[in-house]
Coordinates of C-alpha atoms in Angstrom, one line a residue:
X160 CA 105.9 96.0 52.5
X161 CA 106.5 98.9 55.6
X162 CA 102.7 98.2 56.5
X163 CA 103.2 94.3 56.6
X164 CA 106.6 94.9 58.7
X165 CA 104.8 97.1 61.0
X166 CA 101.8 94.5 61.5
X167 CA 104.3 91.5 61.8
X168 CA 106.1 93.7 64.6
X169 CA 102.9 94.4 66.5
X170 CA 102.0 90.7 66.5
X171 CA 105.2 89.6 67.6
X172 CA 105.3 92.6 70.5
X173 CA 101.9 90.8 71.7
X174 CA 103.1 87.7 71.5
X175 CA 106.0 88.0 73.5
X176 CA 103.6 89.9 76.2
X177 CA 100.7 87.7 76.7
X178 CA 99.2 89.7 80.0
X179 CA 98.5 92.1 77.2
X180 CA 95.9 89.7 75.8
X181 CA 94.9 89.0 79.4
X182 CA 94.3 92.5 80.3
X183 CA 92.4 93.1 76.9
X184 CA 90.3 90.0 78.0
X185 CA 89.2 91.4 81.3
X186 CA 88.3 94.9 79.6
X187 CA 86.1 93.0 77.1
X188 CA 84.7 91.1 80.2
X189 CA 83.8 94.4 82.2
X190 CA 82.7 96.2 78.9
X191 CA 80.5 93.4 77.9
X192 CA 78.8 92.9 81.3
X193 CA 78.2 96.8 81.8
X194 CA 76.7 97.1 78.5
X195 CA 74.4 94.0 79.4
X196 CA 73.5 95.5 82.8
X197 CA 72.8 98.7 81.2
X198 CA 71.0 97.6 78.0
X199 CA 70.2 94.1 78.0
X200 CA 67.0 91.9 78.7
X201 CA 65.5 92.1 82.2
X202 CA 66.6 89.7 84.3
X203 CA 64.1 86.7 85.5
X204 CA 62.8 86.5 89.3
X205 CA 65.3 84.6 91.6
X206 CA 64.1 81.1 92.1
X207 CA 66.2 81.0 95.5
X208 CA 64.9 84.4 97.6
X209 CA 63.1 82.3 100.2
X210 CA 63.7 79.7 102.2
X211 CA 61.8 76.4 100.9
X212 CA 62.2 74.0 103.7
X213 CA 60.0 72.8 105.8
X214 CA 59.6 70.0 108.5
X215 CA 60.2 66.3 107.0
X216 CA 57.0 64.7 106.5
X217 CA 56.5 60.6 106.8
X218 CA 57.7 58.8 104.1
X219 CA 55.5 57.8 101.4
X220 CA 55.1 53.9 100.9
X221 CA 51.8 53.6 99.3
X222 CA 52.3 52.8 95.8
X223 CA 48.9 54.5 94.7
X224 CA 49.7 57.6 96.2
X225 CA 53.3 57.5 94.8
X226 CA 52.2 56.5 91.3
X227 CA 49.8 59.6 91.5
X228 CA 53.2 61.6 91.3
X229 CA 55.5 59.5 89.3
X230 CA 53.3 58.1 86.6
X231 CA 50.7 60.7 86.0
X232 CA 49.7 59.9 82.4
X233 CA 49.7 62.3 79.5
X234 CA 46.3 63.7 78.7
X235 CA 45.6 67.2 76.9
X236 CA 43.5 68.4 79.6
X237 CA 46.4 67.8 81.8
X238 CA 48.5 70.9 79.8
X239 CA 48.7 74.0 81.8
X240 CA 47.3 76.9 80.2
X241 CA 49.6 80.0 79.1
X242 CA 52.8 77.8 78.7
X243 CA 56.4 79.2 79.1
X244 CA 58.9 75.9 78.7
X245 CA 58.1 72.8 77.8
X246 CA 60.8 70.1 78.9
X247 CA 61.5 66.9 77.0
X248 CA 62.6 63.6 79.3
X249 CA 62.1 64.0 83.1
X250 CA 66.0 63.4 84.2
X251 CA 67.5 65.3 86.9
X252 CA 69.0 67.4 84.5
X253 CA 65.4 68.2 83.0
X254 CA 63.7 68.3 86.3
X255 CA 66.2 70.5 88.2
X256 CA 65.9 73.1 85.4
X257 CA 61.7 72.8 85.6
X258 CA 61.8 73.1 89.8
X259 CA 64.1 76.5 89.1
X260 CA 61.8 77.8 86.6
X261 CA 58.6 77.2 88.3
X262 CA 59.9 78.6 91.5
X263 CA 60.9 81.7 89.2
X264 CA 57.1 81.9 88.2
X265 CA 57.5 80.0 84.9
X266 CA 54.7 77.9 83.7
X267 CA 56.6 74.5 83.0
X268 CA 55.4 71.2 81.3
X269 CA 57.6 68.4 81.5
X270 CA 57.2 65.4 79.2
X271 CA 58.5 62.0 79.7
X272 CA 58.2 59.0 76.9
X273 CA 58.2 56.2 79.8
X274 CA 55.6 55.2 81.8
X275 CA 57.4 56.6 85.3
X276 CA 59.1 59.9 85.4
X277 CA 62.8 60.4 87.2
X278 CA 65.4 59.0 84.0
X279 CA 68.2 57.0 85.8
X280 CA 66.5 58.1 89.1
X281 CA 63.9 55.9 88.4
X282 CA 63.1 52.4 90.3
X283 CA 61.4 49.6 89.7
X284 CA 59.6 46.7 91.7
X285 CA 59.2 43.0 90.6
X286 CA 58.6 40.1 93.0
X287 CA 58.8 41.8 96.1
X288 CA 62.3 43.5 95.0
X289 CA 62.8 47.2 94.6
X290 CA 65.8 48.0 92.3
X291 CA 67.4 51.7 91.3
X292 CA 68.2 51.9 87.8
X293 CA 70.9 54.5 87.4
X294 CA 71.8 56.3 90.7
X295 CA 74.1 54.1 92.7
X296 CA 75.9 56.6 95.2
X297 CA 76.2 60.5 94.9
X298 CA 78.9 62.8 96.7
X299 CA 79.2 66.1 98.0
X300 CA 75.4 65.3 99.8
X301 CA 76.8 66.5 103.4
X302 CA 74.8 69.0 105.1
X303 CA 75.4 72.6 103.9
X304 CA 77.2 71.3 100.3
X305 CA 76.1 73.4 97.5
X306 CA 74.5 70.6 96.1
X307 CA 72.7 69.8 99.5
X308 CA 71.2 73.0 99.8
X309 CA 70.2 73.3 96.0
X310 CA 68.4 70.0 96.1
X311 CA 66.9 70.9 99.5
X312 CA 65.0 73.9 98.1
X313 CA 64.1 71.7 95.0
X314 CA 62.3 69.4 97.2
X315 CA 61.1 71.5 100.1
X316 CA 63.7 69.8 102.6
X317 CA 61.5 66.6 101.8
X318 CA 64.4 64.4 100.3
X319 CA 66.6 62.5 102.6
X320 CA 70.3 61.4 102.8
X321 CA 71.9 58.8 104.5
X322 CA 75.6 58.3 103.8
X323 CA 77.2 55.2 103.0
X324 CA 79.9 53.1 104.7
X325 CA 83.2 55.0 105.4
X326 CA 84.6 52.0 102.8
X327 CA 82.4 53.3 100.5
X328 CA 84.0 51.6 97.6
X329 CA 85.7 48.6 97.4
X330 CA 88.1 47.1 94.8
X331 CA 88.5 43.6 94.3
X332 CA 91.4 42.6 91.9
X333 CA 92.0 38.9 90.5
X334 CA 89.9 35.6 89.8
X335 CA 87.8 33.7 92.8
X336 CA 90.9 31.8 94.5
X337 CA 92.9 35.1 94.2
X338 CA 91.1 38.3 95.0
X339 CA 92.7 40.9 96.7
X340 CA 90.7 43.7 98.1
X341 CA 91.4 47.1 98.3
X342 CA 89.0 49.4 100.8
X343 CA 88.5 53.0 99.6
X344 CA 87.7 55.5 102.4
X345 CA 85.8 58.4 102.6
X346 CA 87.4 61.6 104.0
X347 CA 90.0 63.9 102.0
X348 CA 92.7 62.9 104.1
X349 CA 91.4 59.4 105.2
X350 CA 91.2 58.5 101.0
X351 CA 95.3 59.3 100.6
X352 CA 96.3 58.0 104.0
X353 CA 94.7 54.8 103.7
X354 CA 96.1 54.2 99.9
X355 CA 99.5 55.2 101.5
X356 CA 98.8 52.3 104.3
X357 CA 98.5 50.1 101.2
X358 CA 101.1 51.2 99.1
X359 CA 103.4 52.3 101.7
X360 CA 106.2 52.3 99.0
X361 CA 104.4 54.6 96.9
X362 CA 103.9 57.2 99.1
X363 CA 105.7 60.1 96.8
X364 CA 103.6 58.8 94.1
X365 CA 100.4 58.9 96.1
X366 CA 101.0 62.6 97.5
X367 CA 102.0 63.5 93.8
X368 CA 98.6 62.3 92.6
X369 CA 96.7 64.1 95.2
X370 CA 98.2 67.3 94.2
X371 CA 97.3 66.6 90.7
X372 CA 93.8 65.3 91.5
X373 CA 93.5 69.0 93.6
X374 CA 94.8 71.2 91.0
X375 CA 93.0 69.5 88.1
X376 CA 89.6 69.3 89.6
X377 CA 89.9 73.3 90.6
X378 CA 90.7 74.3 87.0
X379 CA 87.3 72.0 85.8
X380 CA 85.8 76.0 86.2
X381 CA 87.5 76.9 83.1
X382 CA 85.4 74.3 81.2
X383 CA 82.0 75.6 83.1
X384 CA 83.1 79.3 81.8
X385 CA 83.5 78.5 78.3
X386 CA 79.9 77.3 78.4
X387 CA 78.6 80.4 79.9
X388 CA 80.4 83.5 78.7
X389 CA 78.9 85.2 75.4
X390 CA 79.4 83.5 72.2
X391 CA 81.4 86.5 70.9
X392 CA 83.8 86.5 73.7
X393 CA 84.1 82.7 73.7
X394 CA 85.2 82.9 70.1
X395 CA 87.4 85.7 70.7
X396 CA 89.4 83.6 73.2
X397 CA 89.4 80.6 71.0
X398 CA 90.4 82.4 68.0
X399 CA 93.3 84.2 69.5
X400 CA 94.5 81.5 71.4
X401 CA 93.7 82.9 74.9
X402 CA 92.0 80.4 76.4
X403 CA 95.4 78.5 76.8
X404 CA 96.4 81.2 78.9
X405 CA 93.6 82.3 81.0
X406 CA 92.2 78.7 81.9
X407 CA 94.4 76.4 83.8
X408 CA 92.7 73.2 82.5
X409 CA 94.3 74.2 79.0
X410 CA 97.3 75.9 80.1
X411 CA 98.5 72.5 82.1
X412 CA 96.9 70.2 79.5
X413 CA 94.8 68.3 82.3
X414 CA 92.0 68.2 79.2
X415 CA 94.4 66.5 76.6
X416 CA 96.7 64.5 79.0
X417 CA 95.0 61.1 79.6
X418 CA 95.0 59.3 82.8
X419 CA 97.3 56.9 81.9
X420 CA 99.6 59.2 80.9
X421 CA 99.6 61.0 84.1
X422 CA 99.9 57.6 86.2
X423 CA 102.8 56.5 84.0
X424 CA 104.5 59.7 84.9
X425 CA 104.1 58.8 88.6
X426 CA 104.6 55.0 89.2
X427 CA 105.6 51.7 87.5
X428 CA 103.2 49.8 90.3
X429 CA 100.5 48.4 87.9
X430 CA 98.1 47.6 91.2
X431 CA 98.5 51.0 92.4
X432 CA 97.9 52.4 88.8
X433 CA 94.5 49.9 88.8
X434 CA 93.4 51.5 92.7
X435 CA 94.0 54.8 91.5
X436 CA 91.8 54.4 88.2
X437 CA 89.2 52.0 89.8
X438 CA 85.9 54.2 89.1
X439 CA 86.8 54.4 85.3
X440 CA 83.2 52.9 85.3
X441 CA 81.5 55.9 86.8
X442 CA 82.2 57.7 83.4
X443 CA 82.5 54.5 81.2
X444 CA 85.9 55.2 79.5
X445 CA 89.3 53.4 80.3
X446 CA 92.2 55.2 81.5
X447 CA 94.1 55.2 77.9
X448 CA 91.4 57.3 76.7
X449 CA 90.0 59.3 79.5
X450 CA 91.3 63.1 80.2
X451 CA 92.7 63.2 83.6
X452 CA 90.4 66.7 84.4
X453 CA 87.3 64.3 84.2
X454 CA 88.9 61.4 86.5
X455 CA 90.2 64.4 89.2
X456 CA 86.7 66.0 89.6
X457 CA 85.2 62.6 90.1
X458 CA 87.8 61.7 92.8
X459 CA 87.1 64.9 94.3
X460 CA 83.0 64.4 94.0
X461 CA 84.0 61.8 96.6
X462 CA 86.2 63.4 98.9
X463 CA 83.4 63.8 102.0
X464 CA 82.0 60.4 101.1
X465 CA 79.4 58.8 99.3
X466 CA 75.4 59.1 99.8
X467 CA 72.1 57.6 99.0
X468 CA 68.4 58.8 99.0
X469 CA 66.7 57.6 102.0
X470 CA 63.7 55.5 100.8
X471 CA 65.3 55.1 97.4
X472 CA 66.3 57.0 94.3
X473 CA 63.1 57.8 92.9
X474 CA 62.7 60.2 96.1
X475 CA 64.5 62.6 93.9
X476 CA 61.4 62.7 91.2
X477 CA 59.0 62.3 93.5
X478 CA 59.2 65.6 95.7
X479 CA 60.7 67.7 93.0
X480 CA 57.8 66.8 90.7
X481 CA 55.5 68.0 93.6
X482 CA 57.5 71.4 93.4
X483 CA 56.8 71.5 89.6
X484 CA 53.1 70.8 89.9
X485 CA 52.9 72.8 93.2
X486 CA 53.7 75.8 91.1
X487 CA 51.1 75.1 88.5
X488 CA 53.2 73.0 86.1
X489 CA 52.7 69.5 84.8
X490 CA 55.0 66.5 85.0
X491 CA 53.2 63.7 82.5
X492 CA 54.6 60.0 81.4
X493 CA 53.8 58.1 78.2
X494 CA 54.1 61.4 76.4
X495 CA 56.8 60.6 73.8
X496 CA 57.8 63.6 71.6
X497 CA 58.2 62.7 68.0
X498 CA 59.5 66.3 66.7
X499 CA 60.6 69.6 67.8
X500 CA 58.2 72.0 66.1
X501 CA 60.3 75.2 64.3
X502 CA 59.0 78.1 62.2
X503 CA 60.0 78.9 58.8
X504 CA 63.0 81.1 60.6
X505 CA 64.0 77.8 62.4
X506 CA 63.1 79.0 65.8
X507 CA 61.9 75.9 68.3
X508 CA 58.4 76.8 69.0
X509 CA 56.8 73.7 70.2
X510 CA 56.6 69.9 70.1
X511 CA 54.6 67.3 68.8
X512 CA 53.5 64.3 70.9
X513 CA 52.2 60.5 70.1
X514 CA 48.8 60.4 71.7
X515 CA 48.2 56.7 70.7
X516 CA 47.1 56.7 66.9
X517 CA 47.2 60.7 67.0
X518 CA 49.7 63.5 67.8
X519 CA 48.8 66.9 69.4
X520 CA 51.0 69.8 68.8
X521 CA 51.9 71.8 72.2
X522 CA 53.5 75.4 71.9
X523 CA 55.9 77.3 74.4
X524 CA 58.1 80.3 74.0
X525 CA 61.3 78.1 75.1
X526 CA 61.8 74.4 74.4
X527 CA 64.3 72.4 76.6
X528 CA 65.9 69.2 75.7
X529 CA 67.2 66.6 78.5
X530 CA 66.5 63.9 75.6
X531 CA 70.4 63.9 74.9
X532 CA 72.1 65.6 72.1
X533 CA 71.4 62.1 69.5
X534 CA 67.8 61.8 69.9
X535 CA 67.5 66.0 69.8
X536 CA 69.6 66.5 66.7
X537 CA 69.0 63.1 65.2
X538 CA 65.4 62.4 65.8
X539 CA 63.6 65.0 67.1
X540 CA 64.7 68.4 65.3
X541 CA 63.5 69.0 61.4
X542 CA 66.9 67.7 59.6
X543 CA 67.3 71.3 57.9
X544 CA 67.3 72.8 61.3
X545 CA 69.5 70.4 63.0
X546 CA 71.9 70.4 60.3
X547 CA 72.4 74.1 60.4
X548 CA 73.7 74.0 64.0
X549 CA 77.1 74.1 65.3
X550 CA 76.1 70.9 67.7
X551 CA 75.0 68.5 64.7
X552 CA 78.5 67.4 63.5
X553 CA 79.9 67.0 67.2
X554 CA 77.9 63.8 66.9
X555 CA 80.0 62.0 65.0
X556 CA 83.3 63.7 66.2
X557 CA 82.4 62.8 69.6
X558 CA 80.7 59.6 69.5
X559 CA 78.5 57.9 71.7
X560 CA 79.5 56.1 75.1
X561 CA 79.7 52.6 75.9
X562 CA 76.6 50.4 76.6
X563 CA 76.0 48.1 79.4
X564 CA 74.4 45.2 81.2
X565 CA 72.7 45.0 84.5
X566 CA 71.7 41.7 86.3
X567 CA 68.8 42.8 88.8
X568 CA 69.1 40.2 91.4
X569 CA 66.5 39.2 94.6
X570 CA 67.5 37.4 97.5
X571 CA 66.4 35.7 100.4
X572 CA 67.2 37.6 103.6
X573 CA 68.6 40.3 104.8
X574 CA 71.5 43.1 104.2
X575 CA 72.1 42.8 107.9
X576 CA 71.8 39.1 108.2
X577 CA 73.8 38.3 105.2
X578 CA 76.3 40.5 106.3
X579 CA 76.7 42.8 102.8
X580 CA 77.7 46.3 103.1
X581 CA 76.2 49.9 102.2
X582 CA 78.6 50.2 99.5
X583 CA 80.0 49.2 96.1
X584 CA 82.4 46.8 95.0
X585 CA 84.6 47.3 91.9
X586 CA 85.8 43.7 90.5
X587 CA 88.7 43.6 88.2
X588 CA 90.0 40.2 86.7
X589 CA 93.4 41.9 86.0
X590 CA 95.5 45.2 86.9
X591 CA 95.6 45.7 82.9
X592 CA 92.2 47.2 82.4
X593 CA 92.7 48.8 79.3
X594 CA 93.8 45.5 77.7
X595 CA 91.7 43.5 79.4
X596 CA 88.3 45.6 78.3
X597 CA 89.8 46.3 74.8
X598 CA 89.6 42.6 74.2
X599 CA 86.6 42.0 75.9
X600 CA 84.9 44.5 73.9
X601 CA 86.3 43.2 70.3
X602 CA 84.3 40.1 70.8
X603 CA 81.7 39.5 67.9
X604 CA 78.3 39.4 68.6
X605 CA 78.4 35.2 68.0
X606 CA 80.8 34.6 70.9
X607 CA 79.7 37.4 73.6
X608 CA 77.4 34.9 75.7
X609 CA 80.8 33.0 76.3
X610 CA 83.1 36.0 76.6
X611 CA 84.8 36.1 80.1
X612 CA 83.9 39.3 82.0
X613 CA 86.8 41.3 83.0
X614 CA 85.1 43.9 84.8
X615 CA 82.0 44.4 87.2
X616 CA 80.3 47.1 89.2
X617 CA 78.4 45.2 92.2
X618 CA 75.9 47.6 94.3
X619 CA 73.6 46.7 97.2
X620 CA 70.7 49.2 97.3
X621 CA 68.9 47.3 100.2
X622 CA 72.0 47.6 102.3
X623 CA 72.2 51.6 101.5
X624 CA 68.6 52.4 102.2
X625 CA 67.6 52.8 105.9
X626 CA 63.9 52.4 105.0
X627 CA 64.4 49.2 103.0
X628 CA 63.4 46.9 106.1
X629 CA 60.1 48.7 106.4
X630 CA 59.1 48.3 102.9
X631 CA 60.8 44.8 101.9
X632 CA 61.7 42.7 105.3
X633 CA 63.8 40.0 104.7
X634 CA 64.6 40.6 101.5
X635 CA 67.9 41.8 99.4
X636 CA 68.5 43.3 96.1
X637 CA 71.8 43.6 94.6
X638 CA 73.1 45.2 91.1
X639 CA 75.9 43.7 88.5
X640 CA 76.8 45.9 86.0
X641 CA 79.2 45.7 83.4
X642 CA 80.2 46.6 79.7
X643 CA 78.8 45.6 76.5
X644 CA 78.6 46.2 73.2
X645 CA 75.5 47.4 71.1
X646 CA 76.2 45.3 68.2
X647 CA 76.0 42.4 70.4
X648 CA 72.3 43.0 70.9
X649 CA 71.3 45.2 68.1
X650 CA 69.5 42.7 65.7
X651 CA 66.7 42.6 68.6
X652 CA 66.4 46.7 68.9
X653 CA 62.7 46.3 66.8
X654 CA 61.0 43.7 68.7
X655 CA 58.7 44.0 71.3
X656 CA 59.6 43.7 75.6
X657 CA 59.4 40.0 76.4
X658 CA 59.0 39.0 72.6
X659 CA 62.9 38.9 71.3
X660 CA 63.3 34.8 71.2
X661 CA 65.1 32.2 72.8
X662 CA 68.4 33.2 71.3
X663 CA 68.0 36.8 73.1
X664 CA 67.2 35.6 76.2
X665 CA 69.8 32.3 76.0
X666 CA 72.8 35.3 75.9
X667 CA 71.0 37.5 78.8
X668 CA 70.8 33.9 80.7
X669 CA 74.6 33.3 80.0
X670 CA 75.4 36.9 81.4
X671 CA 73.4 36.8 84.1
X672 CA 74.9 33.4 85.6
X673 CA 78.4 35.0 85.0
X674 CA 77.5 38.1 86.9
X675 CA 75.6 36.3 89.3
X676 CA 78.8 33.8 90.2
X677 CA 81.2 36.6 90.0
X678 CA 78.8 38.0 93.5
X679 CA 78.6 34.2 94.7
X680 CA 82.5 34.2 94.5
X681 CA 83.1 37.3 96.7
X682 CA 80.1 36.9 98.8
X683 CA 79.8 32.9 99.4
X684 CA 77.0 33.5 101.5
X685 CA 74.8 34.4 98.8
X686 CA 75.2 30.8 97.2
X687 CA 71.7 29.1 97.2
X688 CA 69.8 32.2 98.0
X689 CA 68.8 34.2 94.7
X690 CA 65.3 33.9 93.9
X691 CA 64.8 36.4 91.3
X692 CA 67.0 37.5 88.5
X693 CA 66.1 39.9 85.5
X694 CA 68.7 41.1 82.7
X695 CA 68.8 44.2 81.5
X696 CA 70.7 44.5 77.6
X697 CA 71.5 47.6 75.6
X698 CA 68.3 47.2 73.7
X699 CA 66.4 47.5 77.6
X700 CA 68.3 50.3 78.0
X701 CA 67.0 51.9 74.6
X702 CA 63.2 50.9 75.4
X703 CA 63.2 52.3 79.1
X704 CA 66.0 55.3 79.0
X705 CA 65.5 55.9 75.1
X706 CA 69.4 55.7 74.8
X707 CA 69.8 55.5 71.0
X708 CA 72.3 52.6 71.3
X709 CA 71.6 51.7 74.9
X710 CA 74.6 54.1 75.7
X711 CA 75.5 54.7 79.5
X712 CA 76.1 58.1 79.5
X713 CA 75.4 59.8 76.3
X714 CA 77.9 61.4 74.3
X715 CA 81.4 59.9 75.1
X716 CA 83.6 60.9 77.7
X717 CA 86.9 61.1 75.9
X718 CA 89.6 63.5 75.5
X719 CA 88.1 64.8 72.5
X720 CA 84.9 65.8 74.4
X721 CA 86.9 68.4 76.5
X722 CA 88.6 69.9 73.6
X723 CA 87.7 73.9 73.8
X724 CA 86.1 73.4 70.2
X725 CA 83.6 70.8 71.3
X726 CA 83.7 72.4 75.2
X727 CA 82.2 75.8 73.8
X728 CA 79.4 74.5 71.3
X729 CA 77.9 72.1 73.7
X730 CA 76.2 74.3 75.9
X731 CA 72.5 75.0 77.5
X732 CA 71.8 77.7 75.1
X733 CA 71.8 76.5 71.4
X734 CA 72.5 78.4 68.2
X735 CA 68.8 77.2 67.3
X736 CA 66.7 80.1 68.8
X737 CA 63.9 78.9 71.5
X738 CA 66.0 75.8 71.7
X739 CA 67.7 74.9 75.2
X740 CA 69.8 71.3 76.0
X741 CA 70.1 70.3 79.9
X742 CA 71.6 67.0 81.0
X743 CA 74.8 65.2 80.7
X744 CA 75.8 65.8 77.2
X745 CA 76.2 69.3 78.2
X746 CA 78.8 69.0 80.7
X747 CA 79.7 65.7 81.6
X748 CA 78.2 62.6 82.7
X749 CA 76.5 62.2 86.3
X750 CA 73.6 63.3 88.8
X751 CA 75.8 66.3 90.2
X752 CA 76.8 67.4 86.5
X753 CA 73.2 67.2 85.1
X754 CA 71.8 68.9 88.3
X755 CA 74.4 71.9 87.7
X756 CA 73.4 72.1 84.1
X757 CA 70.2 72.1 85.0
X758 CA 70.6 75.4 87.0
X759 CA 72.9 76.6 84.2
X760 CA 70.2 76.3 81.9
X761 CA 67.4 77.9 83.8
X762 CA 69.9 80.7 84.4
X763 CA 70.0 81.3 80.5
X764 CA 66.3 81.5 80.0
X765 CA 66.0 83.8 83.1
X766 CA 68.7 86.0 82.0
X767 CA 70.3 85.6 85.6
X768 CA 73.3 84.0 87.4
X769 CA 71.6 81.5 89.8
X770 CA 74.8 79.8 90.5
X771 CA 75.8 83.1 92.1
X772 CA 72.1 83.4 94.0
X773 CA 72.6 79.9 94.8
X774 CA 76.2 80.9 97.1
X775 CA 74.6 84.2 98.5
X776 CA 71.8 81.8 99.6
X777 CA 74.1 79.1 100.8
X778 CA 76.1 82.0 102.9
X779 CA 72.7 82.8 104.4
X780 CA 71.3 79.3 105.2
X781 CA 75.2 78.4 106.8
X782 CA 74.8 81.6 109.1
X783 CA 71.8 81.1 109.9
X784 CA 72.7 77.4 111.2
X785 CA 75.5 78.9 112.8
X786 CA 73.6 81.2 114.9
X787 CA 70.9 78.4 115.8
X788 CA 73.8 76.5 117.0
X789 CA 75.5 79.2 119.1
X790 CA 71.8 79.8 120.6
X791 CA 71.3 76.4 121.2
X792 CA 74.8 76.2 123.1
X793 CA 73.8 79.1 125.0
X794 CA 70.8 77.6 126.5
X795 CA 72.3 74.6 127.5
X796 CA 75.0 76.3 129.3

């Protein structure tokens, strides 16, 4: 009894003094890292120790030359000897990790199931029109940004960027005859000043929102830490509840509060709420279901405007692949991995690749999956190994994100002649987006083709790319994207492309006509100029992007995704020895997030903090740029 009373007194004493737990946590971290430094495994080579930029070379427009890089078909003879790492999938998470590991001296093999490298970075050309497939704009690519410095190194300075219009997004609300336009401006101050000009009576709400976005986005670092700190340490802070004191994202409930909750606490103006939450399509979750912190980092991501790769989004993969191959690695397409091989103890040790009627086994020390958590744990790993992992139950707990339909449309006339913006349009029928989308997605399969589309994203890739007119003069490409349910198209999932029957084609055409009409309503000058249209459905996404249910963003991005128990388990170094994860299922969706995960994944394999290396390298680069500018100024004087 005395022992129980004494123990209870100690617990109460500590509970009333949370700073003691913080001190204990910091002491543990210090001791742990001191132990790692003194006795841990050796660090790998720094992949950012040299500046790899060189003078930009002419753009490559020749199809054969590009295909030699982006469409190098799998053959056993092309597998590098003495492999260190095999990467399944060639999205930016996989390619980013591959390039960093290559620069650190590792021999890497990237295997892509599609006939072209790049994942959502890939493009395709039909009837003289080029279309991007997943990258429509990217933030934080201004000169000197951390993302720009990293990509400059991974592409040897050959990947060039152009800034989109200052009004990079426009929100269009209402039907064809009652549309109201709300332009979104680039620039940290310009963005919010513009909102105040649009809603002058809501200035206090907008400024409060600005403060919340800034605070919440700065708190996202806590989520990253839970994915990179040692597992024992993470278990300790979760078990003790210390995470809710240490990490602001949990202390201030930025992860558990939804975007809708935050907006409802700021204003009653429905139109303003819609304009503040308009880019929810960028993460595929409606305001009532999405964690505020995810929305906050998205808004912060575009504070300095939006950018697009010059010569199209396939330039990203085109130049990163060359970095990998120049370092002795290979990036091969039409190389579907059918199984991750594991030894009797459950350690990942290789993959099995389908090569026609045969299968080939390839072995390496490390296996990285950029194929998504569902593909990896439901289809690639041996069932007993997959089910032994703490990640397996998360598939059901988190769920998969919503699917989508894309209309790829070709129009006669240049973007400049048609006065189309280097920007995007977000179209909403109503200011109650939660209700409208919920009702739309509740429609059954038989009525899907007649349902009104409440929301659409419209993009003009031909207007964004300064090289477009040289490649496709007098032509314009545009994309229209809206949400869809997998169940509407599931019956055709096993049918071959172009052989899915009249009913399937009829539903596609119905969606395409509705999506095209929305474009004409907004831009009447397009009427009568459409010469090509192809509609991609959820089963198209499954075929070309290997999304199991045609989903947009892998695992769902709802509030549960950012709970500490889920965050701490979805990390690059899995609990299966030899197996690592990269891509959007690890941190969150989007290009920048997947690139960062690729860096973290490479860090885990190399046993070094590459992000710290990147910060130091960026400091060196910026200092050099500053000295260069000063020298030029003195010469001019």
